[in-house]
Tab-separated table of C-alpha atoms and ligand atoms in Angstrom:
chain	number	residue	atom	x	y	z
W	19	UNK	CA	0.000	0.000	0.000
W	20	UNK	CA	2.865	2.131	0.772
W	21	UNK	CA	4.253	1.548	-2.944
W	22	UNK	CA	7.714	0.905	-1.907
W	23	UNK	CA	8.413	3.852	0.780
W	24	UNK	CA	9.062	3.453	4.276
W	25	UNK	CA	5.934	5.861	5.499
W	26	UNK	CA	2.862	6.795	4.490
W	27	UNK	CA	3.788	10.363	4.768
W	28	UNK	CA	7.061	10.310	2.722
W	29	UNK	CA	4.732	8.928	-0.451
W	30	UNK	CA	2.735	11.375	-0.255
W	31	UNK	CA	5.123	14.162	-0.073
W	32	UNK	CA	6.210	11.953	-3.031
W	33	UNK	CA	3.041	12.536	-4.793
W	34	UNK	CA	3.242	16.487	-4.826
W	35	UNK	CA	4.000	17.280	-8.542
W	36	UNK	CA	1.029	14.788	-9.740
W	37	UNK	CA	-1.409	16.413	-6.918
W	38	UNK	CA	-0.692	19.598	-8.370
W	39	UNK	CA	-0.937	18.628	-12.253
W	40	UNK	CA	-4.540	17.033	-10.733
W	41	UNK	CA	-5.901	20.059	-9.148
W	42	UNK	CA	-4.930	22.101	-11.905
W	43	UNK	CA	-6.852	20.174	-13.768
W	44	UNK	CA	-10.349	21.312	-12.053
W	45	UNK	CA	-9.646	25.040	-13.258
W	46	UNK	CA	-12.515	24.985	-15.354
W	47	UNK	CA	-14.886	23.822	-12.822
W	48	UNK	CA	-13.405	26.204	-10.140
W	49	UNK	CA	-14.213	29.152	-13.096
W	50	UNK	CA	-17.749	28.376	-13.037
W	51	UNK	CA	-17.993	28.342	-9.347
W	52	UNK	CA	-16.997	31.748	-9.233
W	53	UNK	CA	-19.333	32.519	-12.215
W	54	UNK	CA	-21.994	31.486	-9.536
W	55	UNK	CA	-20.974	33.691	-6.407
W	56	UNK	CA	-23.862	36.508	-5.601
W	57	UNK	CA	-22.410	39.649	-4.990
W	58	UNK	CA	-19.750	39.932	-1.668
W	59	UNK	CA	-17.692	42.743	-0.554
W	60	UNK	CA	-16.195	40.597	2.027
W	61	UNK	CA	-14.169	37.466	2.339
W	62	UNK	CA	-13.815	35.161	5.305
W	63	UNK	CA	-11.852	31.991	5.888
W	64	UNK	CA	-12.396	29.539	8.411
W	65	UNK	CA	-10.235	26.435	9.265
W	66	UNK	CA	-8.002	24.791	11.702
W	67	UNK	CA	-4.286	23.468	11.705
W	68	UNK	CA	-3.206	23.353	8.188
W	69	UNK	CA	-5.641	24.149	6.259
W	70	UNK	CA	-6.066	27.675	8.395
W	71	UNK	CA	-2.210	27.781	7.404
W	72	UNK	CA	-3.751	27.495	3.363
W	73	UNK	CA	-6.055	29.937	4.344
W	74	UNK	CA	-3.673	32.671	5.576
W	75	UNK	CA	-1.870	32.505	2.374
W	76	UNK	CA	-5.613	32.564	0.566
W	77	UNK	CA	-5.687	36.027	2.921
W	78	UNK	CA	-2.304	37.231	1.884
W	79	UNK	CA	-3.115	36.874	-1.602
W	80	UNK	CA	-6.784	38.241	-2.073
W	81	UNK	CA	-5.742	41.076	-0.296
W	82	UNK	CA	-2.803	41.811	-2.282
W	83	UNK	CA	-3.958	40.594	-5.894
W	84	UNK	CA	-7.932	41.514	-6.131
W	85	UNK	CA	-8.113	44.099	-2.882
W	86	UNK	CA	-10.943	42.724	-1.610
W	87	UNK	CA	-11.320	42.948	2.494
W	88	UNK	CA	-10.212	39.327	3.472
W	89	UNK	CA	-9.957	37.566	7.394
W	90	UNK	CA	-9.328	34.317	8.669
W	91	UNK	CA	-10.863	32.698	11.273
W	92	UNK	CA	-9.905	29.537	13.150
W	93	UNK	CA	-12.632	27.474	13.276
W	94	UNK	CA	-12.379	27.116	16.606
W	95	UNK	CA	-13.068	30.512	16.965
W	96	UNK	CA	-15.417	31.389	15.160
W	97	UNK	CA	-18.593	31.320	16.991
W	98	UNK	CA	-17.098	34.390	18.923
W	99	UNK	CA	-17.198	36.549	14.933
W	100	UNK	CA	-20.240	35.701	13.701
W	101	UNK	CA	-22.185	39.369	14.652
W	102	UNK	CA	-21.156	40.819	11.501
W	103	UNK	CA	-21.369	38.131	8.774
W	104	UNK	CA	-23.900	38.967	6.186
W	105	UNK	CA	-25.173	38.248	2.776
W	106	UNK	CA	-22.358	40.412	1.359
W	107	UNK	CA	-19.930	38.219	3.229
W	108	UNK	CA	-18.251	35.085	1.364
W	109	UNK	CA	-17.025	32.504	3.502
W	110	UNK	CA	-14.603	29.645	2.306
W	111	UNK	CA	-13.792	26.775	4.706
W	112	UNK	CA	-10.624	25.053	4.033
W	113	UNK	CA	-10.770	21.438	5.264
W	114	UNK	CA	-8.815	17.897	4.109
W	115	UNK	CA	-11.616	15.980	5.770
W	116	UNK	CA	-14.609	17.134	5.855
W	117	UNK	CA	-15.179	16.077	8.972
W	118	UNK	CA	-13.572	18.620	11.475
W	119	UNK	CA	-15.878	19.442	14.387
W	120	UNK	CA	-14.832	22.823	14.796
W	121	UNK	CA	-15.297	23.641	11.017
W	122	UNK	CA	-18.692	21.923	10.597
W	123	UNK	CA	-20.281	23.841	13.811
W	124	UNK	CA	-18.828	27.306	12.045
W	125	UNK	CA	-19.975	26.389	8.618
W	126	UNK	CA	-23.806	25.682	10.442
W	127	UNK	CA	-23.708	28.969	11.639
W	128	UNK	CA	-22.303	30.800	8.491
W	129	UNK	CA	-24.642	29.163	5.924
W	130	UNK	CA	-27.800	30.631	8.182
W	131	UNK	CA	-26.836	35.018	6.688
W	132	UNK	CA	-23.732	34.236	4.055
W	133	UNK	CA	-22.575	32.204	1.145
W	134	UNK	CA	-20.504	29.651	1.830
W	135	UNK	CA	-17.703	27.735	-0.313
W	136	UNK	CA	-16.141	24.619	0.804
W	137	UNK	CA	-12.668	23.459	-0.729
W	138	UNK	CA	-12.711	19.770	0.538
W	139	UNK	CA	-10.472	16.877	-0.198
W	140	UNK	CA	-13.162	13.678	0.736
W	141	UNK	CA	-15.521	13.362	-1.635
W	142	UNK	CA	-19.182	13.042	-0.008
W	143	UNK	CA	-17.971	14.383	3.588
W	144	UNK	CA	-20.014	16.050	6.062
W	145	UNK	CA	-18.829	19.011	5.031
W	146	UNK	CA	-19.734	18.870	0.949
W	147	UNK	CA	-23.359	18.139	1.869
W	148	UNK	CA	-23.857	21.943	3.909
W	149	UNK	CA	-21.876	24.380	1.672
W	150	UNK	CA	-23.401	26.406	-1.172
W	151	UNK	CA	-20.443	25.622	-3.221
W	152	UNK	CA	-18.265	22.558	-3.077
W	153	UNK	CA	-14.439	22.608	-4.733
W	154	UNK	CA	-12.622	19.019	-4.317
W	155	UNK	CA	-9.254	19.308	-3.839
W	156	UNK	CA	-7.975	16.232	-5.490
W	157	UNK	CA	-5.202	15.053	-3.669
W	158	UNK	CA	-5.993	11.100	-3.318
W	159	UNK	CA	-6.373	9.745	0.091
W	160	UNK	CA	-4.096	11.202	2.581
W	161	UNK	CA	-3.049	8.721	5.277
W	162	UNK	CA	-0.165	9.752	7.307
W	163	UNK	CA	-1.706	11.620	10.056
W	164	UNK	CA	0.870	14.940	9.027
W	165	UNK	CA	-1.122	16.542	6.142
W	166	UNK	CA	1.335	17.336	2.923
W	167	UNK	CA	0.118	16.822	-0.071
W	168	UNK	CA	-3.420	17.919	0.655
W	169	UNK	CA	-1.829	21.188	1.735
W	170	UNK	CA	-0.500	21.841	-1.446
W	171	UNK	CA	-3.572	21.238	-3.019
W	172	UNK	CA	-5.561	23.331	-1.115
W	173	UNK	CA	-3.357	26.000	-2.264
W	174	UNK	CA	-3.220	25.111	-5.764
W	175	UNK	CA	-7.349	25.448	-5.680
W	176	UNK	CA	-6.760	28.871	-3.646
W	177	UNK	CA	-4.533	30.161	-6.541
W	178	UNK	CA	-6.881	29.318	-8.974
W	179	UNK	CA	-9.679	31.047	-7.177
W	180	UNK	CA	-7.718	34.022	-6.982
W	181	UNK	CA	-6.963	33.865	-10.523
W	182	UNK	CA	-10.393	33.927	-11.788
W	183	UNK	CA	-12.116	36.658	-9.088
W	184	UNK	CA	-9.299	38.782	-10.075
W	185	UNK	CA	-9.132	37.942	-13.870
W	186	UNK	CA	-5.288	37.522	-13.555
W	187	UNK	CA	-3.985	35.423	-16.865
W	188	UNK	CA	-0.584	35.798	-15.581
W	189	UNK	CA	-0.906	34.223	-12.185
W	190	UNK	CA	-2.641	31.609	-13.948
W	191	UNK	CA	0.239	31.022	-16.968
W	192	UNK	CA	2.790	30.907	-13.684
W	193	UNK	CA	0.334	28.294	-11.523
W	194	UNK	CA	1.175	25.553	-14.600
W	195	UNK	CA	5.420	25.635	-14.352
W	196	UNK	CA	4.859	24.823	-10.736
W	197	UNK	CA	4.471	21.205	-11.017
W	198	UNK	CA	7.957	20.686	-12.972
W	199	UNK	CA	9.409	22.795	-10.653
W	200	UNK	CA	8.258	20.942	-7.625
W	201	UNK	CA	9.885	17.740	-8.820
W	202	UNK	CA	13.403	19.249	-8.659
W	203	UNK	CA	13.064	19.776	-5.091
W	204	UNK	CA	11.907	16.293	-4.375
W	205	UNK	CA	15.365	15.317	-5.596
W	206	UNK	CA	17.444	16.650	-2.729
W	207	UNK	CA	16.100	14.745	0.088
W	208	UNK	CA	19.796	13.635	0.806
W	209	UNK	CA	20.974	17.589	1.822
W	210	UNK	CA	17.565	17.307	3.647
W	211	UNK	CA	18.273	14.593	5.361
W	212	UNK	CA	22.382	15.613	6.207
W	213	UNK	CA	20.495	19.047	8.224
W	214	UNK	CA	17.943	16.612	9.879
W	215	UNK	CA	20.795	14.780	11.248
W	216	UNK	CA	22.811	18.212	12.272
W	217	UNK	CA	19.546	19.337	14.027
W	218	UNK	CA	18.237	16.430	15.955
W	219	UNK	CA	18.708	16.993	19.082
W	220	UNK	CA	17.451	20.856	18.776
W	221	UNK	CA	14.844	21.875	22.084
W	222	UNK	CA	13.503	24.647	19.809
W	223	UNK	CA	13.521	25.634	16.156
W	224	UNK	CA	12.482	29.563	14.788
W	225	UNK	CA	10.426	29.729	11.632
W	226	UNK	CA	10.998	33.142	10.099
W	227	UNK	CA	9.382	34.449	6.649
W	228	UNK	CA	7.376	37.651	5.825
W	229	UNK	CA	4.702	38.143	3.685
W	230	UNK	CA	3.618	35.190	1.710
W	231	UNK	CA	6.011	32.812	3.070
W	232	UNK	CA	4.668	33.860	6.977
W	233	UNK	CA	2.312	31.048	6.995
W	234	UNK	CA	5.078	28.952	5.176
W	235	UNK	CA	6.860	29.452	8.885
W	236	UNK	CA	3.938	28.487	10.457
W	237	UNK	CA	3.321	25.524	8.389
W	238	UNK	CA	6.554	24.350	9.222
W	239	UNK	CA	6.647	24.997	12.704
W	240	UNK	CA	3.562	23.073	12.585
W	241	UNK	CA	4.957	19.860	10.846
W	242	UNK	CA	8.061	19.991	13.236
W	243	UNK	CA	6.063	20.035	15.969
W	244	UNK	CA	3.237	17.519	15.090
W	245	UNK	CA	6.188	14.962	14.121
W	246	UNK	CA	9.088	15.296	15.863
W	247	UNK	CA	7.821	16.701	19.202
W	248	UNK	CA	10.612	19.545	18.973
W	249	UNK	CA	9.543	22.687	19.298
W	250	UNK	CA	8.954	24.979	16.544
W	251	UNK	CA	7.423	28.632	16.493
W	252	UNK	CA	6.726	30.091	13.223
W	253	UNK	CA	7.095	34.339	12.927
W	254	UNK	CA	6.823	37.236	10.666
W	255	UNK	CA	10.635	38.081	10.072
W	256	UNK	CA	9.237	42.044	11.447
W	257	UNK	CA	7.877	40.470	14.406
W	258	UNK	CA	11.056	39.319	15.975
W	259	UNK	CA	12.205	42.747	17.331
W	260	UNK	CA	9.095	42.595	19.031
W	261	UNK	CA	10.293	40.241	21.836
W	262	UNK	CA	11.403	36.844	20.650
W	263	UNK	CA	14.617	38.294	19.694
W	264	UNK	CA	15.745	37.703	23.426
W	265	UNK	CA	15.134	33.927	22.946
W	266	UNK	CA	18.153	34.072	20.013
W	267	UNK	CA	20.911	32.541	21.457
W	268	UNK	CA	24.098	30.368	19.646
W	269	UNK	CA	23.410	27.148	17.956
W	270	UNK	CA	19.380	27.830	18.139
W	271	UNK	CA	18.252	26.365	14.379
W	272	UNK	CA	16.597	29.336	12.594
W	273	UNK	CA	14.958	28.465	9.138
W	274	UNK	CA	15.021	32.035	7.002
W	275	UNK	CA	12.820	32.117	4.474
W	276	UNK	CA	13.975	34.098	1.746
W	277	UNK	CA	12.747	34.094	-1.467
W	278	UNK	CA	14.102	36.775	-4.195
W	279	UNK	CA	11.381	39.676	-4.653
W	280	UNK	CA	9.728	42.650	-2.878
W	281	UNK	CA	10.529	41.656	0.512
W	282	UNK	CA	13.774	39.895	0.123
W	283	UNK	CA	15.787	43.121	1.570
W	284	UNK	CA	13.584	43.506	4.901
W	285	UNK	CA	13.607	39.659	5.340
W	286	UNK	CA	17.562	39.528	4.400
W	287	UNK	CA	18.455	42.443	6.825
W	288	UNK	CA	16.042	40.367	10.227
W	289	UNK	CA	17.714	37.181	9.120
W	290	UNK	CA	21.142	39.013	9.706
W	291	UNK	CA	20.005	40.297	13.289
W	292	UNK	CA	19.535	36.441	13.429
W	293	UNK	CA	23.030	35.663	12.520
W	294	UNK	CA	24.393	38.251	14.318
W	295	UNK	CA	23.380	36.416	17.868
W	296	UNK	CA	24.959	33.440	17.409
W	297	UNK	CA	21.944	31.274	15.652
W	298	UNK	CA	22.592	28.414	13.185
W	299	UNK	CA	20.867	29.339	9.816
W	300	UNK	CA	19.017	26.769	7.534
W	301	UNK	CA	18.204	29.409	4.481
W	302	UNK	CA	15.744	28.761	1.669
W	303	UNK	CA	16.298	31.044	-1.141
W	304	UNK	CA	17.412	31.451	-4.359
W	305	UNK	CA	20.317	29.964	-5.996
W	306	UNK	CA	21.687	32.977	-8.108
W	307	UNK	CA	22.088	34.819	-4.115
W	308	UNK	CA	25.386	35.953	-3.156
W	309	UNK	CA	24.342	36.830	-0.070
W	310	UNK	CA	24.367	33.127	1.069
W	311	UNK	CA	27.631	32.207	0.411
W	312	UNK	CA	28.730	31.712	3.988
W	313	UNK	CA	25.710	30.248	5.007
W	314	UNK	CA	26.373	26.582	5.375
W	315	UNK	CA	22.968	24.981	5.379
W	316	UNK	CA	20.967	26.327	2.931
W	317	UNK	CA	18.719	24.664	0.366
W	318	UNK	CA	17.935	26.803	-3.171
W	319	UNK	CA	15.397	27.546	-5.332
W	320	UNK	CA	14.444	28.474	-9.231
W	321	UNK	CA	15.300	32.305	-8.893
W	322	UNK	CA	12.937	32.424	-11.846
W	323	UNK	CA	9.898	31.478	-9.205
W	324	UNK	CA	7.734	34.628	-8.668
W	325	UNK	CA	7.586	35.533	-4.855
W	326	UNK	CA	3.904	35.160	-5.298
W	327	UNK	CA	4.323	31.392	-5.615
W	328	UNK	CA	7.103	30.369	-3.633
W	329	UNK	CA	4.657	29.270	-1.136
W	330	UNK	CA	3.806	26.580	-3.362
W	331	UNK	CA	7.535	24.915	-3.756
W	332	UNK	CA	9.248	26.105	-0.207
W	333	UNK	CA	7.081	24.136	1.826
W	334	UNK	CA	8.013	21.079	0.256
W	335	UNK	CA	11.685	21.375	1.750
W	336	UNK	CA	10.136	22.032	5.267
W	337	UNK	CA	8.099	18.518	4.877
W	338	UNK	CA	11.318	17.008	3.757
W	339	UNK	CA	12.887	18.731	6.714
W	340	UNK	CA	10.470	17.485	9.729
W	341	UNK	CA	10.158	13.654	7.995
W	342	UNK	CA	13.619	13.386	7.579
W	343	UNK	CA	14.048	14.542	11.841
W	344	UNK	CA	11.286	12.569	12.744
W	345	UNK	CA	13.169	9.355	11.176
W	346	UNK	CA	16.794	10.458	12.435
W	347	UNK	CA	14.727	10.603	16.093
W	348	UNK	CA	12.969	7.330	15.477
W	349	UNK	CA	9.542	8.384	15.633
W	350	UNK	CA	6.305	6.868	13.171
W	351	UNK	CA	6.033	10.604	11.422
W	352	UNK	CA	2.310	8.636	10.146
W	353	UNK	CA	1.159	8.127	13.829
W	354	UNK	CA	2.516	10.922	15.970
W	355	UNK	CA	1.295	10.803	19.601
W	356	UNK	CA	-2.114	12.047	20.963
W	357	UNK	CA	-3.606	13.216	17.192
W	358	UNK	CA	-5.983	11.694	15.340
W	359	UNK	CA	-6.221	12.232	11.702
W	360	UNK	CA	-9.592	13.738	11.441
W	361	UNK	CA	-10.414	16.063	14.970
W	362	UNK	CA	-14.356	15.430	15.042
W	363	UNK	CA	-14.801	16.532	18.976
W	364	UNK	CA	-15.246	20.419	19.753
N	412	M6R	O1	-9.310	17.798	7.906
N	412	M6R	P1	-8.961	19.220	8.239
N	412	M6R	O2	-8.207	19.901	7.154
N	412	M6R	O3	-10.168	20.018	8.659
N	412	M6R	O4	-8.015	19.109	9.503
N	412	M6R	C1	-7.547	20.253	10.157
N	412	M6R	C2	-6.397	19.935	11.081
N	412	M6R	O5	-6.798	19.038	12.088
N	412	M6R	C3	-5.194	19.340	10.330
N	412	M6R	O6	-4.789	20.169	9.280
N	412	M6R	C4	-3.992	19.131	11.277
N	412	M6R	O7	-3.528	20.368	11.724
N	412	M6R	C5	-2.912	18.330	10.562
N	412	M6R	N1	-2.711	17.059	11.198
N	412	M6R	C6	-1.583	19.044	10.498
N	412	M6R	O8	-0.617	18.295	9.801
């Protein structure tokens, strides 16, 4: 069942660049869902654990590409927000399983003043039988208890959406390279694996990107956490200054994302306040930087990859990164302790 790997979650990691050719392919019907949406002036995202991570990036972007007034609410949450929903409001909910207690108590009180719009991965959940509007997400069966693939996914069906509400033919021309590019990154797992075994024995871990790649951190803060019982905290690269700086100390593993674009010199210059206290630096950017070239652990991207879709391919490496700690600790990274794939208690 496994096809030959070791874990459930490495296949499906494994399965990225197909999962994203896949979802791509349900453009059409994701054009003629937003054919169908009545008139909103509002957008409003609701999910938990990683797929409130997809939906943070779904906030990022709508705000940034269309300008349209965007939040995200954990679904946990949300029964504390629901005053000013109304039929002008749109609200998406982001979930792998369909099944998510939290989500499915928010979406029941949603669908009773706004529109709602599920993006689901199982076909014929709870969840696809209460929303207005259902988009699959067409990632296969996820297994391994970690979600991966159907992360991706998720995003590839947010970039779509915000390709057609904002009539944008050139996010949409970029959204197709991505699932070539993806593939080169699944073919450095051994680099991956050499910084796994540098980092094992790490108490904490920063996550540090800006913009965009801000839920990227959290994402992979998230994964580290969930699989390797390390702890991770993910944080706006601006943020730091705020207060965590005093945490900083030498040999804490930071992971700087830093992809090349608009924000690369704000991100570049926190990453070097980083540096500058001693920290051991894992860097993800772009391999025409000269910046990096006394950075010893770094893993490099396409600098051809807008900064608009890095999202997309940096993740990947952060997967790769918590697996490949997971295994060097000698933990099941498909069955971490006290989670259950699919949370259906409030
Ligand atoms: O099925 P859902 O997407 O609604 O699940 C939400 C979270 O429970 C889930 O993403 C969880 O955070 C993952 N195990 C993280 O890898």
């Amino acid at each position: 069942e496994k096809g030959g790997y070791e874990h459930f979650m490495i296949k499906e990691i494994y399965e990225e660049p197909q999962v994203i050719k896949d979802t791509l392919s349900e453009a059409e019907k994701i054009k003629e869902i937003v054919s169908k949406f009545k008139n909103f002036n509002r957008i409003c995202f609701v999910a938990c654990g990683t797929s409130y991570h997809a939906s943070l990036i779904g906030e990022y972007l709508i705000e940034s590409q269309i300008g349209i007034p965007t939040e995200v609410i954990l679904a946990s949450e949300f029964e504390y927000f629901q005053k000013t929903l109304d039929k002008h409001t749109l609200v998406i909910f982001i979930t792998q399983s369909g099944e998510t207690a939290d989500t499915i108590k928010a979406l029941k009180i949603a669908k009773k003043k706004s529109e709602t719009l599920a993006i689901v991965n199982v076909v014929g959940s709870s969840i696809t039988r209460e929303a207005d509007h259902v988009i699959y997400t067409r990632a296969g069966p996820e297994i391994s208890v970690a979600a991966t693939k159907t992360y991706i996914s998720q995003l590839i069906c947010i970039y779509l959406l915000v390709a057609y509400l904002g009539e944008n033919e050139k996010l949409l021309d970029n959204l197709y390279k991505i699932s070539r590019l993806s593939e080169k990154i699944l073919s450095r797992e051994e680099q991956i694996r050499e910084i796994a075994k540098k980092y094992k024995f790490a108490r904490d871990f920063f996550y540090i990107g800006r913009g965009f790649n801000y839920p990227t951190a959290l994402e992979g803060a998230l994964k580290l956490k969930e699989i390797t019982y390390i702890h991770g905290e993910g944080y706006p690269a601006g943020e730091l200054k705020h207060g965590p700086l005093a945490l900083i100390e030498d040999n804490i593993p930071v992971v700087g994302i830093l992809p090349p674009g608009p924000s690369y010199r704000k991100t570049y210059n926190n990453l070097q306040e980083i540096k500058a206290r001693g920290a051991d630096m894992i860097i993800l950017g772009a391999n025409n930087d000269t910046h990096l070239d006394d950075i010893e652990d770094k893993l490099l991207f396409d600098p051809e990859i807008d900064e608009v879709l890095s999202p997309l391919l940096y993740i990947i490496d952060l997967q790769l990164l918590a697996y490949y700690i997971s295994i060097e600790k000698g933990i099941d990274p498909d069955k971490p302790k006290n989670l259950a794939k699919s949370v259906t208690v409030e």
